[in-house]
PDB file of C-alpha atoms in Angstrom:
ATOM      1  CA  MET A   1     -35.787 -20.443 -11.182  1.00 77.00           C
ATOM      2  CA  GLU A   2     -38.995 -19.490  -9.228  1.00 83.00           C
ATOM      3  CA  ILE A   3     -40.036 -21.014  -5.771  1.00 93.00           C
ATOM      4  CA  ILE A   4     -43.047 -23.161  -6.390  1.00 95.00           C
ATOM      5  CA  THR A   5     -45.935 -22.206  -3.564  1.00 94.00           C
ATOM      6  CA  GLU A   6     -49.352 -23.538  -3.259  1.00 92.00           C
ATOM      7  CA  ASN A   7     -50.508 -20.398  -4.904  1.00 92.00           C
ATOM      8  CA  ASN A   8     -48.671 -21.168  -7.942  1.00 91.00           C
ATOM      9  CA  ILE A   9     -49.950 -24.513  -8.068  1.00 94.00           C
ATOM     10  CA  GLU A  10     -53.426 -22.995  -8.156  1.00 89.00           C
ATOM     11  CA  LYS A  11     -52.861 -20.346 -10.725  1.00 93.00           C
ATOM     12  CA  GLU A  12     -49.909 -21.885 -13.102  1.00 94.00           C
ATOM     13  CA  PHE A  13     -50.683 -25.670 -13.141  1.00 96.00           C
ATOM     14  CA  THR A  14     -53.466 -27.620 -14.769  1.00 95.00           C
ATOM     15  CA  LEU A  15     -55.485 -29.938 -12.736  1.00 93.00           C
ATOM     16  CA  VAL A  16     -56.048 -33.224 -14.788  1.00 88.00           C
ATOM     17  CA  GLU A  17     -58.521 -35.798 -13.295  1.00 81.00           C
ATOM     18  CA  SER A  18     -57.234 -39.357 -13.415  1.00 75.00           C
ATOM     19  CA  ILE A  19     -59.282 -42.172 -15.455  1.00 74.00           C
ATOM     20  CA  PHE A  20     -58.036 -44.465 -13.018  1.00 71.00           C
ATOM     21  CA  GLY A  21     -58.720 -44.227  -9.157  1.00 73.00           C
ATOM     22  CA  ASP A  22     -59.504 -40.886  -7.370  1.00 77.00           C
ATOM     23  CA  LEU A  23     -55.921 -39.237  -7.709  1.00 83.00           C
ATOM     24  CA  LYS A  24     -55.597 -36.070  -9.782  1.00 89.00           C
ATOM     25  CA  ASN A  25     -52.579 -34.795 -11.311  1.00 93.00           C
ATOM     26  CA  TYR A  26     -51.390 -31.203 -11.415  1.00 95.00           C
ATOM     27  CA  HIS A  27     -49.554 -30.690 -14.324  1.00 96.00           C
ATOM     28  CA  ARG A  28     -47.313 -27.826 -15.653  1.00 96.00           C
ATOM     29  CA  GLU A  29     -44.148 -27.612 -18.169  1.00 96.00           C
ATOM     30  CA  ILE A  30     -41.462 -26.146 -16.879  1.00 96.00           C
ATOM     31  CA  GLU A  31     -38.120 -24.989 -18.749  1.00 95.00           C
ATOM     32  CA  TYR A  32     -34.906 -26.194 -16.977  1.00 96.00           C
ATOM     33  CA  LEU A  33     -32.572 -24.353 -18.927  1.00 94.00           C
ATOM     34  CA  GLY A  34     -29.701 -26.721 -20.976  1.00 94.00           C
ATOM     35  CA  PHE A  35     -31.873 -29.793 -20.573  1.00 96.00           C
ATOM     36  CA  GLY A  36     -34.621 -29.392 -23.417  1.00 92.00           C
ATOM     37  CA  LYS A  37     -37.383 -27.107 -24.050  1.00 90.00           C
ATOM     38  CA  PHE A  38     -39.813 -28.308 -21.555  1.00 94.00           C
ATOM     39  CA  CYS A  39     -40.312 -30.936 -18.907  1.00 97.00           C
ATOM     40  CA  ASP A  40     -43.612 -32.012 -17.684  1.00 97.00           C
ATOM     41  CA  VAL A  41     -44.042 -31.735 -13.976  1.00 97.00           C
ATOM     42  CA  TYR A  42     -46.764 -33.897 -12.054  1.00 96.00           C
ATOM     43  CA  LEU A  43     -47.737 -33.476  -8.794  1.00 96.00           C
ATOM     44  CA  MET A  44     -49.941 -36.433  -8.281  1.00 94.00           C
ATOM     45  CA  CYS A  45     -52.524 -36.501  -5.351  1.00 92.00           C
ATOM     46  CA  GLU A  46     -56.040 -37.000  -3.549  1.00 88.00           C
ATOM     47  CA  GLU A  47     -57.049 -33.378  -3.098  1.00 88.00           C
ATOM     48  CA  LYS A  48     -54.495 -30.836  -3.241  1.00 91.00           C
ATOM     49  CA  PRO A  49     -50.314 -31.274  -3.535  1.00 94.00           C
ATOM     50  CA  LYS A  50     -49.111 -31.432  -0.087  1.00 94.00           C
ATOM     51  CA  LYS A  51     -46.401 -29.436   1.472  1.00 95.00           C
ATOM     52  CA  ASN A  52     -43.782 -32.123   1.025  1.00 96.00           C
ATOM     53  CA  GLN A  53     -44.647 -32.591  -2.506  1.00 97.00           C
ATOM     54  CA  ILE A  54     -43.923 -28.688  -3.001  1.00 97.00           C
ATOM     55  CA  ASP A  55     -41.010 -28.912  -0.841  1.00 97.00           C
ATOM     56  CA  ILE A  56     -39.447 -32.046  -3.181  1.00 97.00           C
ATOM     57  CA  LEU A  57     -40.074 -30.150  -6.281  1.00 97.00           C
ATOM     58  CA  ASN A  58     -38.725 -26.794  -5.098  1.00 97.00           C
ATOM     59  CA  GLU A  59     -35.573 -28.543  -3.702  1.00 97.00           C
ATOM     60  CA  PHE A  60     -35.024 -30.464  -7.054  1.00 97.00           C
ATOM     61  CA  ASN A  61     -35.379 -27.109  -9.109  1.00 96.00           C
ATOM     62  CA  GLU A  62     -32.930 -25.567  -6.463  1.00 96.00           C
ATOM     63  CA  ASN A  63     -30.410 -28.315  -7.270  1.00 96.00           C
ATOM     64  CA  TYR A  64     -31.421 -29.487 -10.776  1.00 97.00           C
ATOM     65  CA  LYS A  65     -27.824 -28.780 -12.734  1.00 96.00           C
ATOM     66  CA  GLU A  66     -26.124 -31.022 -10.067  1.00 96.00           C
ATOM     67  CA  LYS A  67     -28.884 -34.011 -10.077  1.00 97.00           C
ATOM     68  CA  LEU A  68     -28.983 -34.264 -14.037  1.00 97.00           C
ATOM     69  CA  ALA A  69     -25.182 -34.166 -14.312  1.00 95.00           C
ATOM     70  CA  GLU A  70     -25.119 -37.010 -12.054  1.00 96.00           C
ATOM     71  CA  VAL A  71     -27.764 -38.569 -14.231  1.00 96.00           C
ATOM     72  CA  ASP A  72     -25.557 -38.009 -17.210  1.00 93.00           C
ATOM     73  CA  LYS A  73     -22.889 -39.714 -15.564  1.00 92.00           C
ATOM     74  CA  LEU A  74     -25.294 -42.883 -14.607  1.00 93.00           C
ATOM     75  CA  ILE A  75     -26.395 -43.422 -18.235  1.00 93.00           C
ATOM     76  CA  ILE A  76     -22.702 -44.235 -19.285  1.00 88.00           C
ATOM     77  CA  LYS A  77     -22.324 -46.354 -16.317  1.00 89.00           C
ATOM     78  CA  LYS A  78     -25.601 -48.091 -16.800  1.00 89.00           C
ATOM     79  CA  MET A  79     -24.655 -49.236 -20.196  1.00 85.00           C
ATOM     80  CA  ASN A  80     -21.510 -50.915 -19.476  1.00 79.00           C
ATOM     81  CA  LEU A  81     -19.702 -49.746 -22.933  1.00 75.00           C
ATOM     82  CA  THR A  82     -16.442 -50.335 -23.686  1.00 72.00           C
ATOM     83  CA  ASP A  83     -16.235 -48.630 -27.376  1.00 74.00           C
ATOM     84  CA  SER A  84     -14.795 -45.473 -26.627  1.00 81.00           C
ATOM     85  CA  GLU A  85     -16.015 -43.739 -29.478  1.00 81.00           C
ATOM     86  CA  GLN A  86     -19.753 -44.645 -28.880  1.00 83.00           C
ATOM     87  CA  ILE A  87     -18.745 -43.207 -25.307  1.00 86.00           C
ATOM     88  CA  GLU A  88     -17.873 -39.831 -26.414  1.00 89.00           C
ATOM     89  CA  LYS A  89     -20.726 -39.896 -28.661  1.00 89.00           C
ATOM     90  CA  ILE A  90     -23.096 -40.231 -25.664  1.00 91.00           C
ATOM     91  CA  LYS A  91     -21.412 -38.132 -23.389  1.00 90.00           C
ATOM     92  CA  ASN A  92     -21.512 -35.081 -26.351  1.00 92.00           C
ATOM     93  CA  SER A  93     -25.165 -35.496 -26.770  1.00 94.00           C
ATOM     94  CA  MET A  94     -27.644 -33.518 -24.942  1.00 95.00           C
ATOM     95  CA  LEU A  95     -29.179 -34.979 -21.871  1.00 97.00           C
ATOM     96  CA  TYR A  96     -33.124 -33.840 -21.852  1.00 97.00           C
ATOM     97  CA  LEU A  97     -35.333 -33.997 -18.862  1.00 98.00           C
ATOM     98  CA  ASP A  98     -38.522 -34.962 -19.921  1.00 98.00           C
ATOM     99  CA  VAL A  99     -40.835 -35.888 -16.869  1.00 98.00           C
ATOM    100  CA  ILE A 100     -40.877 -35.023 -13.079  1.00 98.00           C
ATOM    101  CA  SER A 101     -43.080 -36.878 -11.232  1.00 97.00           C
ATOM    102  CA  ILE A 102     -44.063 -36.608  -7.700  1.00 97.00           C
ATOM    103  CA  PRO A 103     -46.612 -38.996  -6.104  1.00 95.00           C
ATOM    104  CA  GLU A 104     -48.250 -38.059  -2.718  1.00 93.00           C
ATOM    105  CA  LYS A 105     -48.183 -41.468  -1.190  1.00 88.00           C
ATOM    106  CA  ASN A 106     -45.614 -44.083  -2.574  1.00 92.00           C
ATOM    107  CA  PRO A 107     -44.054 -46.210   0.185  1.00 93.00           C
ATOM    108  CA  LYS A 108     -41.059 -46.994  -3.030  1.00 95.00           C
ATOM    109  CA  TYR A 109     -40.288 -43.255  -3.786  1.00 97.00           C
ATOM    110  CA  GLU A 110     -40.685 -39.950  -3.451  1.00 97.00           C
ATOM    111  CA  MET A 111     -39.825 -38.375  -7.058  1.00 98.00           C
ATOM    112  CA  VAL A 112     -39.317 -39.832 -10.425  1.00 98.00           C
ATOM    113  CA  ILE A 113     -37.749 -38.318 -13.074  1.00 98.00           C
ATOM    114  CA  VAL A 114     -37.234 -39.322 -16.813  1.00 98.00           C
ATOM    115  CA  CYS A 115     -34.346 -38.297 -18.780  1.00 98.00           C
ATOM    116  CA  SER A 116     -33.310 -39.067 -22.325  1.00 97.00           C
ATOM    117  CA  LYS A 117     -30.607 -38.695 -24.711  1.00 95.00           C
ATOM    118  CA  THR A 118     -30.313 -39.278 -28.754  1.00 93.00           C
ATOM    119  CA  TYR A 119     -27.175 -39.791 -30.272  1.00 89.00           C
ATOM    120  CA  LYS A 120     -25.875 -41.199 -33.879  1.00 84.00           C
ATOM    121  CA  SER A 121     -25.428 -44.771 -33.464  1.00 77.00           C
ATOM    122  CA  MET A 122     -23.870 -45.798 -36.933  1.00 74.00           C
ATOM    123  CA  TYR A 123     -23.364 -42.885 -39.225  1.00 73.00           C
ATOM    124  CA  ILE A 124     -27.066 -41.947 -39.954  1.00 80.00           C
ATOM    125  CA  PHE A 125     -29.084 -43.885 -37.545  1.00 86.00           C
ATOM    126  CA  LYS A 126     -29.908 -42.360 -34.121  1.00 90.00           C
ATOM    127  CA  LYS A 127     -30.474 -44.057 -30.987  1.00 90.00           C
ATOM    128  CA  THR A 128     -32.343 -43.223 -28.172  1.00 93.00           C
ATOM    129  CA  ILE A 129     -31.539 -43.907 -24.503  1.00 94.00           C
ATOM    130  CA  ASN A 130     -34.437 -43.651 -21.953  1.00 97.00           C
ATOM    131  CA  ILE A 131     -33.742 -43.544 -18.248  1.00 97.00           C
ATOM    132  CA  ARG A 132     -36.168 -43.665 -14.990  1.00 98.00           C
ATOM    133  CA  ILE A 133     -34.585 -42.378 -11.778  1.00 98.00           C
ATOM    134  CA  GLU A 134     -36.776 -43.069  -8.580  1.00 98.00           C
ATOM    135  CA  TYR A 135     -35.403 -40.652  -5.685  1.00 98.00           C
ATOM    136  CA  LYS A 136     -36.294 -41.540  -2.056  1.00 96.00           C
ATOM    137  CA  ASN A 137     -34.846 -38.998   0.874  1.00 94.00           C
ATOM    138  CA  GLY A 138     -33.594 -36.788  -1.659  1.00 93.00           C
ATOM    139  CA  GLN A 139     -30.998 -39.479  -2.895  1.00 95.00           C
ATOM    140  CA  ILE A 140     -31.236 -41.869  -6.060  1.00 96.00           C
ATOM    141  CA  LYS A 141     -32.777 -44.952  -4.969  1.00 97.00           C
ATOM    142  CA  SER A 142     -32.664 -46.877  -8.350  1.00 97.00           C
ATOM    143  CA  SER A 143     -32.027 -46.200 -12.042  1.00 96.00           C
ATOM    144  CA  GLU A 144     -32.983 -48.035 -15.161  1.00 96.00           C
ATOM    145  CA  ILE A 145     -32.416 -47.585 -18.545  1.00 95.00           C
ATOM    146  CA  LYS A 146     -35.338 -48.781 -20.254  1.00 95.00           C
ATOM    147  CA  LYS A 147     -37.854 -48.525 -23.042  1.00 94.00           C
ATOM    148  CA  ASN A 148     -41.314 -48.214 -20.947  1.00 95.00           C
ATOM    149  CA  THR A 149     -40.478 -45.518 -18.337  1.00 95.00           C
ATOM    150  CA  THR A 150     -44.058 -45.592 -16.770  1.00 92.00           C
ATOM    151  CA  GLU A 151     -43.263 -48.598 -15.095  1.00 94.00           C
ATOM    152  CA  ASP A 152     -41.466 -48.970 -11.590  1.00 95.00           C
ATOM    153  CA  ASN A 153     -37.927 -49.852 -11.441  1.00 94.00           C
ATOM    154  CA  ASN A 154     -36.767 -53.334 -10.102  1.00 88.00           C
TER     155      ASN A 154
END
């Protein structure tokens, strides 16, 4: 996985002006092998991404396999399931890393990731689980399985 630098951001990220307020979003799709085709990565800032945002993204890129293995276990734990067959179906389904968002200033968290799993629920029906994980100081601060992953966790 390549190291992200200020120079990479200017060349490889797309600037998306926010329709709400003065924030800017620098966006890029990154492939995290084994976790879906592409992940949308957003660096949200007032002007340009700060060094700490870039450092947070690089730290995640360096350790994403370990962090996502932890998320995979969290999903089973959060669902509080007792049916071993359903647990196995969920465990065996692929974990997708959908979004990484790193805000410039947020007192609650420094990074958010959104992941999902889709599995067969009853023979032909598919069910999708979405989980939002908020990180602070490199550690999971909160995680919630939810339908609307754009809302902060409680």
